[in-house]
Amino acid sequence: MFGREALKAALNSKWAGKHICYFKELDSTNLRAKQEAEGGAAEGTLVVADRQTAGRGRRGRSWSSPAGVNVYFTLILKPDFPPDKAAMTTLVMALAVTEGIFRTCGLEAEIKWPNDVVVNGRKVCGILTEMSVERGRIRYVVAGVGVNVGLQEFSPELSATASCLEAECKGPVSRAALVANILKAFEGYYESFCRELDLSAIREKYNRRLVNRDREVRVLDPKEEFQGIARGINESGELLVELKDGSITEVFAGEVSVRGIYGYTV
Ligand code: BTN
């Protein structure tokens, strides 16, 4: 059974998930986490739902959130770092998700830069990080994670590119253990990120998990579209893309999305 008690029993982190707000149903764990943070919730507070009625994805998209099969959670953070560093939190979380998946069910998940987690080329997890800033200082960051876990039917638009852990590992996956393992991994990576204020401590690990690494990618920049070979991230989380003339350009995650030249990942 997935719920507050199962989560409490599974968690083995120091501060991430120390307080758990669990709901059978919510509009969106990110929306609720923002309300909790506004109301003074402490860093490490975790908002979890079994179902979302208005799950939100990046770029204003929705996130399919049926009951009983998946994981939807949002972690509240109250960092001291400047707002321009916050985008890196998403990459930290993406790496933690791959680690959590490996520890829970042994699958070698990969990252499609900056923060989609894929298994065998199909997306199993999305991350949506949002923040509130006042007078140049971060009031809070919320890091929302949705992982497709149990067997389910995907809509026709998603079926070619999405999958779930149980389909990929062909066995049962505990949602509570998965959340616990992600949070445990996140804590360690996030603490080193806060110390260094960059991704130097996790860059190599992240790059090893990068599905686009050394592959031709198309960069969908609103200003111009271009192709090149992805060479991994730098310490700020920008994707290094080698152009035809051998020069390297740094791509910032903001508005840009990256595709494989043949499809979603490669
Ligand atoms: C993406 O577009 O890839 C990001 C999807 C993020 C979905 C998660 S589910 C938990 C949290 N609550 C939301 O409303 N969205 C995030």
PDB file of C-alpha atoms and ligand atoms in Angstrom:
ATOM      1  CA  MET A   1       0.000   0.000   0.000  1.00  0.00           C
ATOM      2  CA  PHE A   2       1.234   3.469  -0.913  1.00  0.00           C
ATOM      3  CA  GLY A   3       0.479   6.205   1.600  1.00  0.00           C
ATOM      4  CA  ARG A   4       1.850   8.282   4.423  1.00  0.00           C
ATOM      5  CA  GLU A   5       2.726   5.330   6.665  1.00  0.00           C
ATOM      6  CA  ALA A   6       4.442   3.358   3.903  1.00  0.00           C
ATOM      7  CA  LEU A   7       6.456   6.430   2.993  1.00  0.00           C
ATOM      8  CA  LYS A   8       7.437   7.108   6.582  1.00  0.00           C
ATOM      9  CA  ALA A   9       8.580   3.521   7.007  1.00  0.00           C
ATOM     10  CA  ALA A  10      10.622   3.569   3.789  1.00  0.00           C
ATOM     11  CA  LEU A  11      12.334   6.953   4.185  1.00  0.00           C
ATOM     12  CA  ASN A  12      15.944   6.869   5.307  1.00  0.00           C
ATOM     13  CA  SER A  13      16.989  10.432   4.519  1.00  0.00           C
ATOM     14  CA  LYS A  14      18.128  13.063   7.021  1.00  0.00           C
ATOM     15  CA  TRP A  15      15.971  16.036   6.102  1.00  0.00           C
ATOM     16  CA  ALA A  16      14.308  15.405   2.752  1.00  0.00           C
ATOM     17  CA  GLY A  17      10.819  14.128   3.526  1.00  0.00           C
ATOM     18  CA  LYS A  18      11.092  14.877   7.241  1.00  0.00           C
ATOM     19  CA  HIS A  19       7.551  16.240   7.084  1.00  0.00           C
ATOM     20  CA  ILE A  20       5.168  14.433   4.755  1.00  0.00           C
ATOM     21  CA  CYS A  21       1.925  15.931   3.451  1.00  0.00           C
ATOM     22  CA  TYR A  22       0.162  13.010   1.760  1.00  0.00           C
ATOM     23  CA  PHE A  23      -3.063  13.309  -0.225  1.00  0.00           C
ATOM     24  CA  LYS A  24      -5.200  10.727  -2.020  1.00  0.00           C
ATOM     25  CA  GLU A  25      -5.950  13.420  -4.557  1.00  0.00           C
ATOM     26  CA  LEU A  26      -4.660  16.910  -5.265  1.00  0.00           C
ATOM     27  CA  ASP A  27      -4.790  19.329  -8.161  1.00  0.00           C
ATOM     28  CA  SER A  28      -0.977  19.419  -8.309  1.00  0.00           C
ATOM     29  CA  THR A  29       1.690  18.650  -5.724  1.00  0.00           C
ATOM     30  CA  ASN A  30       3.674  21.651  -7.005  1.00  0.00           C
ATOM     31  CA  LEU A  31       0.737  23.996  -6.410  1.00  0.00           C
ATOM     32  CA  ARG A  32       0.164  22.562  -2.949  1.00  0.00           C
ATOM     33  CA  ALA A  33       3.887  22.720  -2.103  1.00  0.00           C
ATOM     34  CA  LYS A  34       3.937  26.406  -3.035  1.00  0.00           C
ATOM     35  CA  GLN A  35       0.992  27.028  -0.710  1.00  0.00           C
ATOM     36  CA  GLU A  36       2.711  25.093   2.067  1.00  0.00           C
ATOM     37  CA  ALA A  37       5.950  27.041   1.515  1.00  0.00           C
ATOM     38  CA  GLU A  38       4.027  30.342   1.594  1.00  0.00           C
ATOM     39  CA  GLY A  39       2.511  29.176   4.885  1.00  0.00           C
ATOM     40  CA  GLY A  40       5.976  28.626   6.388  1.00  0.00           C
ATOM     41  CA  ALA A  41       6.596  24.914   5.732  1.00  0.00           C
ATOM     42  CA  ALA A  42      10.175  23.913   6.518  1.00  0.00           C
ATOM     43  CA  GLU A  43      12.832  22.881   4.024  1.00  0.00           C
ATOM     44  CA  GLY A  44      12.501  19.176   3.325  1.00  0.00           C
ATOM     45  CA  THR A  45       8.705  19.138   3.515  1.00  0.00           C
ATOM     46  CA  LEU A  46       7.406  16.620   1.007  1.00  0.00           C
ATOM     47  CA  VAL A  47       4.023  16.868  -0.687  1.00  0.00           C
ATOM     48  CA  VAL A  48       2.857  13.573  -2.193  1.00  0.00           C
ATOM     49  CA  ALA A  49      -0.352  12.592  -3.958  1.00  0.00           C
ATOM     50  CA  ASP A  50      -1.716   9.325  -5.287  1.00  0.00           C
ATOM     51  CA  ARG A  51      -3.525  11.177  -8.053  1.00  0.00           C
ATOM     52  CA  GLN A  52      -3.382  14.683  -9.529  1.00  0.00           C
ATOM     53  CA  THR A  53      -6.333  16.304 -11.228  1.00  0.00           C
ATOM     54  CA  ALA A  54      -4.256  19.131 -12.709  1.00  0.00           C
ATOM     55  CA  GLY A  55      -0.716  17.729 -12.879  1.00  0.00           C
ATOM     56  CA  ARG A  56       1.567  20.260 -14.522  1.00  0.00           C
ATOM     57  CA  GLY A  57       4.465  19.690 -16.890  1.00  0.00           C
ATOM     58  CA  ARG A  58       7.099  21.986 -18.354  1.00  0.00           C
ATOM     59  CA  ARG A  59       6.194  24.607 -20.960  1.00  0.00           C
ATOM     60  CA  GLY A  60       2.616  24.848 -19.699  1.00  0.00           C
ATOM     61  CA  ARG A  61       1.844  21.230 -20.623  1.00  0.00           C
ATOM     62  CA  SER A  62      -0.220  18.946 -18.426  1.00  0.00           C
ATOM     63  CA  TRP A  63       1.126  15.803 -16.728  1.00  0.00           C
ATOM     64  CA  SER A  64      -1.047  12.710 -16.873  1.00  0.00           C
ATOM     65  CA  SER A  65      -1.560  11.632 -13.247  1.00  0.00           C
ATOM     66  CA  PRO A  66      -3.842   8.587 -12.819  1.00  0.00           C
ATOM     67  CA  ALA A  67      -4.449   7.051  -9.368  1.00  0.00           C
ATOM     68  CA  GLY A  68      -2.815   3.953  -7.935  1.00  0.00           C
ATOM     69  CA  VAL A  69       0.148   3.511 -10.269  1.00  0.00           C
ATOM     70  CA  ASN A  70       2.613   6.378 -10.212  1.00  0.00           C
ATOM     71  CA  VAL A  71       4.610   8.675  -8.018  1.00  0.00           C
ATOM     72  CA  TYR A  72       3.875  12.419  -7.850  1.00  0.00           C
ATOM     73  CA  PHE A  73       5.792  14.387  -5.260  1.00  0.00           C
ATOM     74  CA  THR A  74       7.203  17.844  -4.645  1.00  0.00           C
ATOM     75  CA  LEU A  75      10.039  18.698  -2.283  1.00  0.00           C
ATOM     76  CA  ILE A  76      10.213  22.144  -0.675  1.00  0.00           C
ATOM     77  CA  LEU A  77      13.670  23.748  -0.548  1.00  0.00           C
ATOM     78  CA  LYS A  78      14.719  27.018   1.049  1.00  0.00           C
ATOM     79  CA  PRO A  79      18.214  27.624  -0.296  1.00  0.00           C
ATOM     80  CA  ASP A  80      20.530  30.558   0.352  1.00  0.00           C
ATOM     81  CA  PHE A  81      21.966  30.611  -3.151  1.00  0.00           C
ATOM     82  CA  PRO A  82      21.132  33.335  -5.692  1.00  0.00           C
ATOM     83  CA  PRO A  83      18.121  32.808  -8.005  1.00  0.00           C
ATOM     84  CA  ASP A  84      20.278  32.275 -11.104  1.00  0.00           C
ATOM     85  CA  LYS A  85      21.596  29.018  -9.589  1.00  0.00           C
ATOM     86  CA  ALA A  86      18.163  27.497  -9.011  1.00  0.00           C
ATOM     87  CA  ALA A  87      17.830  25.905 -12.461  1.00  0.00           C
ATOM     88  CA  MET A  88      20.631  23.502 -11.513  1.00  0.00           C
ATOM     89  CA  THR A  89      18.392  21.980  -8.828  1.00  0.00           C
ATOM     90  CA  THR A  90      16.469  20.273 -11.616  1.00  0.00           C
ATOM     91  CA  LEU A  91      19.601  18.559 -12.927  1.00  0.00           C
ATOM     92  CA  VAL A  92      20.511  17.502  -9.397  1.00  0.00           C
ATOM     93  CA  MET A  93      17.054  15.963  -9.056  1.00  0.00           C
ATOM     94  CA  ALA A  94      17.306  14.221 -12.444  1.00  0.00           C
ATOM     95  CA  LEU A  95      20.511  12.510 -11.363  1.00  0.00           C
ATOM     96  CA  ALA A  96      18.922  11.560  -8.026  1.00  0.00           C
ATOM     97  CA  VAL A  97      15.970  10.006  -9.868  1.00  0.00           C
ATOM     98  CA  THR A  98      18.276   7.810 -11.975  1.00  0.00           C
ATOM     99  CA  GLU A  99      20.053   6.727  -8.799  1.00  0.00           C
ATOM    100  CA  GLY A 100      16.752   6.082  -7.010  1.00  0.00           C
ATOM    101  CA  ILE A 101      15.485   3.995  -9.924  1.00  0.00           C
ATOM    102  CA  PHE A 102      18.673   1.941  -9.989  1.00  0.00           C
ATOM    103  CA  ARG A 103      18.570   1.280  -6.245  1.00  0.00           C
ATOM    104  CA  THR A 104      14.890   0.352  -6.323  1.00  0.00           C
ATOM    105  CA  CYS A 105      14.661  -1.895  -9.359  1.00  0.00           C
ATOM    106  CA  GLY A 106      18.114  -2.159 -10.918  1.00  0.00           C
ATOM    107  CA  LEU A 107      17.265  -0.320 -14.146  1.00  0.00           C
ATOM    108  CA  GLU A 108      20.025   1.834 -15.656  1.00  0.00           C
ATOM    109  CA  ALA A 109      17.997   4.976 -16.314  1.00  0.00           C
ATOM    110  CA  GLU A 110      19.485   7.764 -18.421  1.00  0.00           C
ATOM    111  CA  ILE A 111      18.965  11.512 -18.605  1.00  0.00           C
ATOM    112  CA  LYS A 112      17.802  13.392 -21.650  1.00  0.00           C
ATOM    113  CA  TRP A 113      19.243  16.815 -20.951  1.00  0.00           C
ATOM    114  CA  PRO A 114      18.313  18.718 -18.953  1.00  0.00           C
ATOM    115  CA  ASN A 115      15.892  16.705 -16.865  1.00  0.00           C
ATOM    116  CA  ASP A 116      13.857  13.997 -18.550  1.00  0.00           C
ATOM    117  CA  VAL A 117      14.654  10.559 -17.192  1.00  0.00           C
ATOM    118  CA  VAL A 118      14.423   7.798 -19.771  1.00  0.00           C
ATOM    119  CA  VAL A 119      14.728   4.023 -19.769  1.00  0.00           C
ATOM    120  CA  ASN A 120      15.443   2.264 -23.053  1.00  0.00           C
ATOM    121  CA  GLY A 121      14.852   5.575 -24.835  1.00  0.00           C
ATOM    122  CA  ARG A 122      11.412   6.209 -23.350  1.00  0.00           C
ATOM    123  CA  LYS A 123      10.521   8.855 -20.805  1.00  0.00           C
ATOM    124  CA  VAL A 124       9.614   7.511 -17.365  1.00  0.00           C
ATOM    125  CA  CYS A 125       9.980  10.698 -15.317  1.00  0.00           C
ATOM    126  CA  GLY A 126       9.530  14.443 -15.640  1.00  0.00           C
ATOM    127  CA  ILE A 127      10.687  17.156 -13.259  1.00  0.00           C
ATOM    128  CA  LEU A 128       9.216  20.622 -12.809  1.00  0.00           C
ATOM    129  CA  THR A 129      11.116  23.051 -10.610  1.00  0.00           C
ATOM    130  CA  GLU A 130       9.574  26.392  -9.712  1.00  0.00           C
ATOM    131  CA  MET A 131      10.697  29.162  -7.402  1.00  0.00           C
ATOM    132  CA  SER A 132       9.532  32.291  -5.671  1.00  0.00           C
ATOM    133  CA  VAL A 133      11.893  35.255  -5.507  1.00  0.00           C
ATOM    134  CA  GLU A 134      11.523  38.435  -3.506  1.00  0.00           C
ATOM    135  CA  ARG A 135      13.880  41.401  -3.769  1.00  0.00           C
ATOM    136  CA  GLY A 136      16.468  39.312  -5.536  1.00  0.00           C
ATOM    137  CA  ARG A 137      16.418  36.495  -2.955  1.00  0.00           C
ATOM    138  CA  ILE A 138      14.906  33.034  -3.195  1.00  0.00           C
ATOM    139  CA  ARG A 139      11.971  32.555  -0.818  1.00  0.00           C
ATOM    140  CA  TYR A 140      11.587  28.914  -1.807  1.00  0.00           C
ATOM    141  CA  VAL A 141      12.138  26.394  -4.574  1.00  0.00           C
ATOM    142  CA  VAL A 142       9.760  23.505  -5.195  1.00  0.00           C
ATOM    143  CA  ALA A 143      11.082  20.478  -7.069  1.00  0.00           C
ATOM    144  CA  GLY A 144       8.232  18.379  -8.473  1.00  0.00           C
ATOM    145  CA  VAL A 145       8.813  14.850  -9.705  1.00  0.00           C
ATOM    146  CA  GLY A 146       6.459  12.527 -11.562  1.00  0.00           C
ATOM    147  CA  VAL A 147       7.583   8.946 -12.203  1.00  0.00           C
ATOM    148  CA  ASN A 148       5.581   6.442 -14.225  1.00  0.00           C
ATOM    149  CA  VAL A 149       5.820   3.282 -12.158  1.00  0.00           C
ATOM    150  CA  GLY A 150       3.004   0.755 -12.621  1.00  0.00           C
ATOM    151  CA  LEU A 151       1.700  -0.801 -15.818  1.00  0.00           C
ATOM    152  CA  GLN A 152      -0.684   1.600 -17.574  1.00  0.00           C
ATOM    153  CA  GLU A 153      -2.043   2.593 -20.954  1.00  0.00           C
ATOM    154  CA  PHE A 154      -0.546   5.768 -22.361  1.00  0.00           C
ATOM    155  CA  SER A 155      -2.516   8.163 -24.543  1.00  0.00           C
ATOM    156  CA  PRO A 156      -1.817   7.900 -28.302  1.00  0.00           C
ATOM    157  CA  GLU A 157       0.358  11.068 -28.184  1.00  0.00           C
ATOM    158  CA  LEU A 158       2.538   9.602 -25.434  1.00  0.00           C
ATOM    159  CA  SER A 159       2.677   5.921 -26.292  1.00  0.00           C
ATOM    160  CA  ALA A 160       5.662   6.199 -28.664  1.00  0.00           C
ATOM    161  CA  THR A 161       7.869   8.080 -26.202  1.00  0.00           C
ATOM    162  CA  ALA A 162       6.670   7.195 -22.676  1.00  0.00           C
ATOM    163  CA  SER A 163       7.085   4.094 -20.552  1.00  0.00           C
ATOM    164  CA  CYS A 164       6.875   2.987 -16.933  1.00  0.00           C
ATOM    165  CA  LEU A 165       9.306   1.199 -14.641  1.00  0.00           C
ATOM    166  CA  GLU A 166       7.296  -2.009 -14.263  1.00  0.00           C
ATOM    167  CA  ALA A 167       7.118  -2.458 -18.027  1.00  0.00           C
ATOM    168  CA  GLU A 168      10.865  -1.923 -18.349  1.00  0.00           C
ATOM    169  CA  CYS A 169      11.996  -4.124 -15.469  1.00  0.00           C
ATOM    170  CA  LYS A 170       9.191  -6.664 -15.892  1.00  0.00           C
ATOM    171  CA  GLY A 171       8.437  -6.900 -12.189  1.00  0.00           C
ATOM    172  CA  PRO A 172       6.781  -5.056  -9.312  1.00  0.00           C
ATOM    173  CA  VAL A 173       8.282  -1.763  -8.103  1.00  0.00           C
ATOM    174  CA  SER A 174       7.539  -0.303  -4.660  1.00  0.00           C
ATOM    175  CA  ARG A 175       6.488   3.321  -4.960  1.00  0.00           C
ATOM    176  CA  ALA A 176       7.414   4.084  -1.340  1.00  0.00           C
ATOM    177  CA  ALA A 177      10.901   2.594  -1.746  1.00  0.00           C
ATOM    178  CA  LEU A 178      11.344   4.548  -4.960  1.00  0.00           C
ATOM    179  CA  VAL A 179      10.487   7.893  -3.323  1.00  0.00           C
ATOM    180  CA  ALA A 180      12.777   7.058  -0.387  1.00  0.00           C
ATOM    181  CA  ASN A 181      15.690   6.135  -2.647  1.00  0.00           C
ATOM    182  CA  ILE A 182      15.291   9.256  -4.786  1.00  0.00           C
ATOM    183  CA  LEU A 183      15.225  11.514  -1.715  1.00  0.00           C
ATOM    184  CA  LYS A 184      18.237   9.810  -0.163  1.00  0.00           C
ATOM    185  CA  ALA A 185      20.252  10.305  -3.348  1.00  0.00           C
ATOM    186  CA  PHE A 186      18.980  13.876  -3.751  1.00  0.00           C
ATOM    187  CA  GLU A 187      20.106  14.894  -0.276  1.00  0.00           C
ATOM    188  CA  GLY A 188      23.715  13.986  -0.899  1.00  0.00           C
ATOM    189  CA  TYR A 189      23.910  15.527  -4.376  1.00  0.00           C
ATOM    190  CA  TYR A 190      22.048  18.675  -3.306  1.00  0.00           C
ATOM    191  CA  GLU A 191      24.285  19.242  -0.291  1.00  0.00           C
ATOM    192  CA  SER A 192      27.394  19.156  -2.500  1.00  0.00           C
ATOM    193  CA  PHE A 193      25.698  21.465  -4.992  1.00  0.00           C
ATOM    194  CA  CYS A 194      24.883  23.965  -2.203  1.00  0.00           C
ATOM    195  CA  ARG A 195      28.496  23.819  -0.985  1.00  0.00           C
ATOM    196  CA  GLU A 196      30.109  24.335  -4.380  1.00  0.00           C
ATOM    197  CA  LEU A 197      27.299  26.380  -5.960  1.00  0.00           C
ATOM    198  CA  ASP A 198      27.873  24.430  -9.140  1.00  0.00           C
ATOM    199  CA  LEU A 199      27.613  20.882 -10.409  1.00  0.00           C
ATOM    200  CA  SER A 200      31.324  20.055 -10.195  1.00  0.00           C
ATOM    201  CA  ALA A 201      30.734  17.232  -7.704  1.00  0.00           C
ATOM    202  CA  ILE A 202      28.119  15.466  -9.810  1.00  0.00           C
ATOM    203  CA  ARG A 203      29.065  16.504 -13.341  1.00  0.00           C
ATOM    204  CA  GLU A 204      30.867  13.279 -14.206  1.00  0.00           C
ATOM    205  CA  LYS A 205      28.092  11.080 -12.871  1.00  0.00           C
ATOM    206  CA  TYR A 206      25.505  13.155 -14.708  1.00  0.00           C
ATOM    207  CA  ASN A 207      27.451  12.946 -17.953  1.00  0.00           C
ATOM    208  CA  ARG A 208      27.768   9.179 -17.642  1.00  0.00           C
ATOM    209  CA  ARG A 209      23.976   9.009 -17.471  1.00  0.00           C
ATOM    210  CA  LEU A 210      23.443  11.446 -20.343  1.00  0.00           C
ATOM    211  CA  VAL A 211      21.611   9.683 -23.153  1.00  0.00           C
ATOM    212  CA  ASN A 212      22.536  12.429 -25.636  1.00  0.00           C
ATOM    213  CA  ARG A 213      26.258  12.254 -24.931  1.00  0.00           C
ATOM    214  CA  ASP A 214      28.392  12.078 -28.083  1.00  0.00           C
ATOM    215  CA  ARG A 215      25.273  11.968 -30.204  1.00  0.00           C
ATOM    216  CA  GLU A 216      23.982  14.347 -32.812  1.00  0.00           C
ATOM    217  CA  VAL A 217      21.313  16.610 -31.324  1.00  0.00           C
ATOM    218  CA  ARG A 218      19.051  19.278 -32.722  1.00  0.00           C
ATOM    219  CA  VAL A 219      18.819  22.308 -30.447  1.00  0.00           C
ATOM    220  CA  LEU A 220      15.390  23.917 -30.653  1.00  0.00           C
ATOM    221  CA  ASP A 221      16.264  27.438 -29.652  1.00  0.00           C
ATOM    222  CA  PRO A 222      13.388  29.910 -30.177  1.00  0.00           C
ATOM    223  CA  LYS A 223      15.867  32.228 -31.937  1.00  0.00           C
ATOM    224  CA  GLU A 224      17.516  29.653 -34.176  1.00  0.00           C
ATOM    225  CA  GLU A 225      17.599  25.896 -34.590  1.00  0.00           C
ATOM    226  CA  PHE A 226      20.938  24.161 -35.005  1.00  0.00           C
ATOM    227  CA  GLN A 227      22.569  20.750 -34.903  1.00  0.00           C
ATOM    228  CA  GLY A 228      25.719  19.507 -33.280  1.00  0.00           C
ATOM    229  CA  ILE A 229      27.181  16.759 -31.145  1.00  0.00           C
ATOM    230  CA  ALA A 230      26.353  16.840 -27.422  1.00  0.00           C
ATOM    231  CA  ARG A 231      29.530  16.555 -25.364  1.00  0.00           C
ATOM    232  CA  GLY A 232      28.067  16.616 -21.833  1.00  0.00           C
ATOM    233  CA  ILE A 233      27.283  19.377 -19.367  1.00  0.00           C
ATOM    234  CA  ASN A 234      29.625  21.949 -17.869  1.00  0.00           C
ATOM    235  CA  GLU A 235      29.703  22.864 -14.186  1.00  0.00           C
ATOM    236  CA  SER A 236      26.736  25.208 -14.607  1.00  0.00           C
ATOM    237  CA  GLY A 237      24.571  22.525 -16.173  1.00  0.00           C
ATOM    238  CA  GLU A 238      24.754  23.967 -19.690  1.00  0.00           C
ATOM    239  CA  LEU A 239      24.931  21.432 -22.499  1.00  0.00           C
ATOM    240  CA  LEU A 240      28.169  21.631 -24.485  1.00  0.00           C
ATOM    241  CA  VAL A 241      27.356  21.177 -28.145  1.00  0.00           C
ATOM    242  CA  GLU A 242      30.145  20.758 -30.701  1.00  0.00           C
ATOM    243  CA  LEU A 243      29.349  22.464 -33.983  1.00  0.00           C
ATOM    244  CA  LYS A 244      30.507  21.404 -37.471  1.00  0.00           C
ATOM    245  CA  ASP A 245      33.525  23.738 -37.362  1.00  0.00           C
ATOM    246  CA  GLY A 246      34.711  22.111 -34.115  1.00  0.00           C
ATOM    247  CA  SER A 247      33.756  25.029 -31.888  1.00  0.00           C
ATOM    248  CA  ILE A 248      31.788  24.361 -28.718  1.00  0.00           C
ATOM    249  CA  THR A 249      28.647  26.278 -27.823  1.00  0.00           C
ATOM    250  CA  GLU A 250      27.073  26.259 -24.359  1.00  0.00           C
ATOM    251  CA  VAL A 251      23.333  25.753 -24.358  1.00  0.00           C
ATOM    252  CA  PHE A 252      21.356  27.057 -21.387  1.00  0.00           C
ATOM    253  CA  ALA A 253      18.302  25.016 -20.468  1.00  0.00           C
ATOM    254  CA  GLY A 254      15.833  27.926 -20.117  1.00  0.00           C
ATOM    255  CA  GLU A 255      13.832  28.063 -23.303  1.00  0.00           C
ATOM    256  CA  VAL A 256      15.729  25.500 -25.282  1.00  0.00           C
ATOM    257  CA  SER A 257      14.853  21.909 -25.898  1.00  0.00           C
ATOM    258  CA  VAL A 258      17.025  19.225 -27.391  1.00  0.00           C
ATOM    259  CA  ARG A 259      15.985  16.332 -29.596  1.00  0.00           C
ATOM    260  CA  GLY A 260      17.801  13.416 -31.098  1.00  0.00           C
ATOM    261  CA  ILE A 261      18.011  13.882 -34.838  1.00  0.00           C
ATOM    262  CA  TYR A 262      15.955  10.751 -35.470  1.00  0.00           C
ATOM    263  CA  GLY A 263      13.465  10.989 -32.614  1.00  0.00           C
ATOM    264  CA  TYR A 264      12.891  11.788 -28.973  1.00  0.00           C
ATOM    265  CA  THR A 265      16.318  10.795 -27.621  1.00  0.00           C
ATOM    266  CA  VAL A 266      18.654   9.677 -30.406  1.00  0.00           C
TER     267      VAL A 266
HETATM  268  C1  BTN B   1       7.707  17.527 -17.533  1.00  0.00           C
HETATM  269  O1  BTN B   1       6.997  18.211 -18.290  1.00  0.00           O
HETATM  270  O2  BTN B   1       8.462  16.662 -17.964  1.00  0.00           O
HETATM  271  C2  BTN B   1       7.643  17.779 -16.048  1.00  0.00           C
HETATM  272  C3  BTN B   1       6.562  16.989 -15.390  1.00  0.00           C
HETATM  273  C4  BTN B   1       6.528  17.161 -13.884  1.00  0.00           C
HETATM  274  C5  BTN B   1       5.383  16.400 -13.263  1.00  0.00           C
HETATM  275  C6  BTN B   1       5.429  16.429 -11.767  1.00  0.00           C
HETATM  276  S1  BTN B   1       4.254  15.319 -11.041  1.00  0.00           S
HETATM  277  C7  BTN B   1       4.545  16.009  -9.467  1.00  0.00           C
HETATM  278  C8  BTN B   1       4.674  17.502  -9.655  1.00  0.00           C
HETATM  279  N1  BTN B   1       3.373  18.128  -9.630  1.00  0.00           N
HETATM  280  C9  BTN B   1       3.042  18.646 -10.809  1.00  0.00           C
HETATM  281  O3  BTN B   1       1.964  19.229 -11.058  1.00  0.00           O
HETATM  282  N2  BTN B   1       4.030  18.457 -11.694  1.00  0.00           N
HETATM  283  C10 BTN B   1       5.157  17.765 -11.108  1.00  0.00           C
END
